[in-house]
XYZ file of C-alpha atoms in Angstrom:
80
model
C 180.341 176.379 116.672
C 184.031 177.153 116.654
C 186.869 174.692 116.121
C 187.399 174.153 119.861
C 183.714 173.318 120.285
C 183.849 170.851 117.401
C 186.879 169.169 118.948
C 185.096 168.889 122.291
C 182.099 167.222 120.626
C 184.413 164.724 118.905
C 186.043 163.932 122.255
C 182.614 163.350 123.804
C 181.729 160.956 120.961
C 185.025 159.099 121.472
C 184.341 158.806 125.191
C 180.854 157.376 124.650
C 182.291 154.849 122.190
C 184.970 153.902 124.738
C 182.307 153.492 127.458
C 180.357 151.118 125.229
C 183.440 148.879 124.751
C 183.254 148.447 120.998
C 179.526 147.703 120.808
C 178.871 151.002 119.019
C 180.697 153.314 116.643
C 179.961 156.865 117.787
C 180.633 159.998 115.753
C 180.024 163.723 115.941
C 178.590 165.059 112.678
C 179.887 168.630 112.232
C 177.501 169.290 109.342
C 174.413 167.826 111.019
C 175.411 169.070 114.484
C 174.320 165.689 115.856
C 175.899 162.712 117.507
C 175.512 159.459 115.579
C 175.779 155.920 116.935
C 175.957 152.772 114.802
C 175.338 149.451 116.546
C 177.972 146.870 115.673
C 176.950 143.717 117.473
C 175.392 140.642 115.840
C 171.932 140.722 117.437
C 170.724 143.894 115.682
C 168.394 143.582 112.692
C 170.038 142.867 109.362
C 169.309 146.443 108.258
C 171.325 147.740 111.229
C 170.597 150.297 113.912
C 171.578 153.957 113.648
C 170.727 156.560 116.272
C 171.183 160.305 116.118
C 170.716 162.923 118.820
C 171.588 166.554 119.324
C 173.163 165.993 122.724
C 175.212 163.169 124.288
C 172.746 162.454 127.102
C 169.884 161.781 124.713
C 172.162 159.685 122.505
C 173.272 157.542 125.438
C 169.676 157.051 126.601
C 168.596 155.993 123.122
C 171.534 153.600 122.876
C 170.477 151.949 126.153
C 166.878 151.701 124.941
C 167.970 150.006 121.689
C 170.231 147.618 123.596
C 167.269 146.498 125.703
C 164.942 146.356 122.695
C 167.297 144.021 120.806
C 168.324 141.881 123.810
C 171.931 143.069 123.657
C 172.626 142.431 127.334
C 171.568 138.786 127.067
C 173.893 138.371 124.085
C 176.806 140.269 125.637
C 176.656 138.882 129.161
C 174.526 135.772 128.842
C 171.771 137.224 130.999
C 168.758 139.544 130.630
C-alpha cells in the first residue's frame, strides 16, 4: 500500500473513532494492515477489549457486537 493509501486508512480509523464519540480508540496498523479498536468505557472486563479487523465494515460490526455483549448501551444511555 502506498503512502496515500495509508493516509486514507488512518482517516477512516479517525472517522470511526469520531462516530463512536470517545467510547473507542481506533487505529490503523500499517504493519499489521488491520484496523484496531480499544474499548475505553468502564463496563468492559478488567482485562479490556481489543478488536482487530482487516476492513472498517467488519471492525464496526464487531464493535457493535461487543457493545451489546457488555451492555454498553445501558451504561451509556441508561437503557438496553
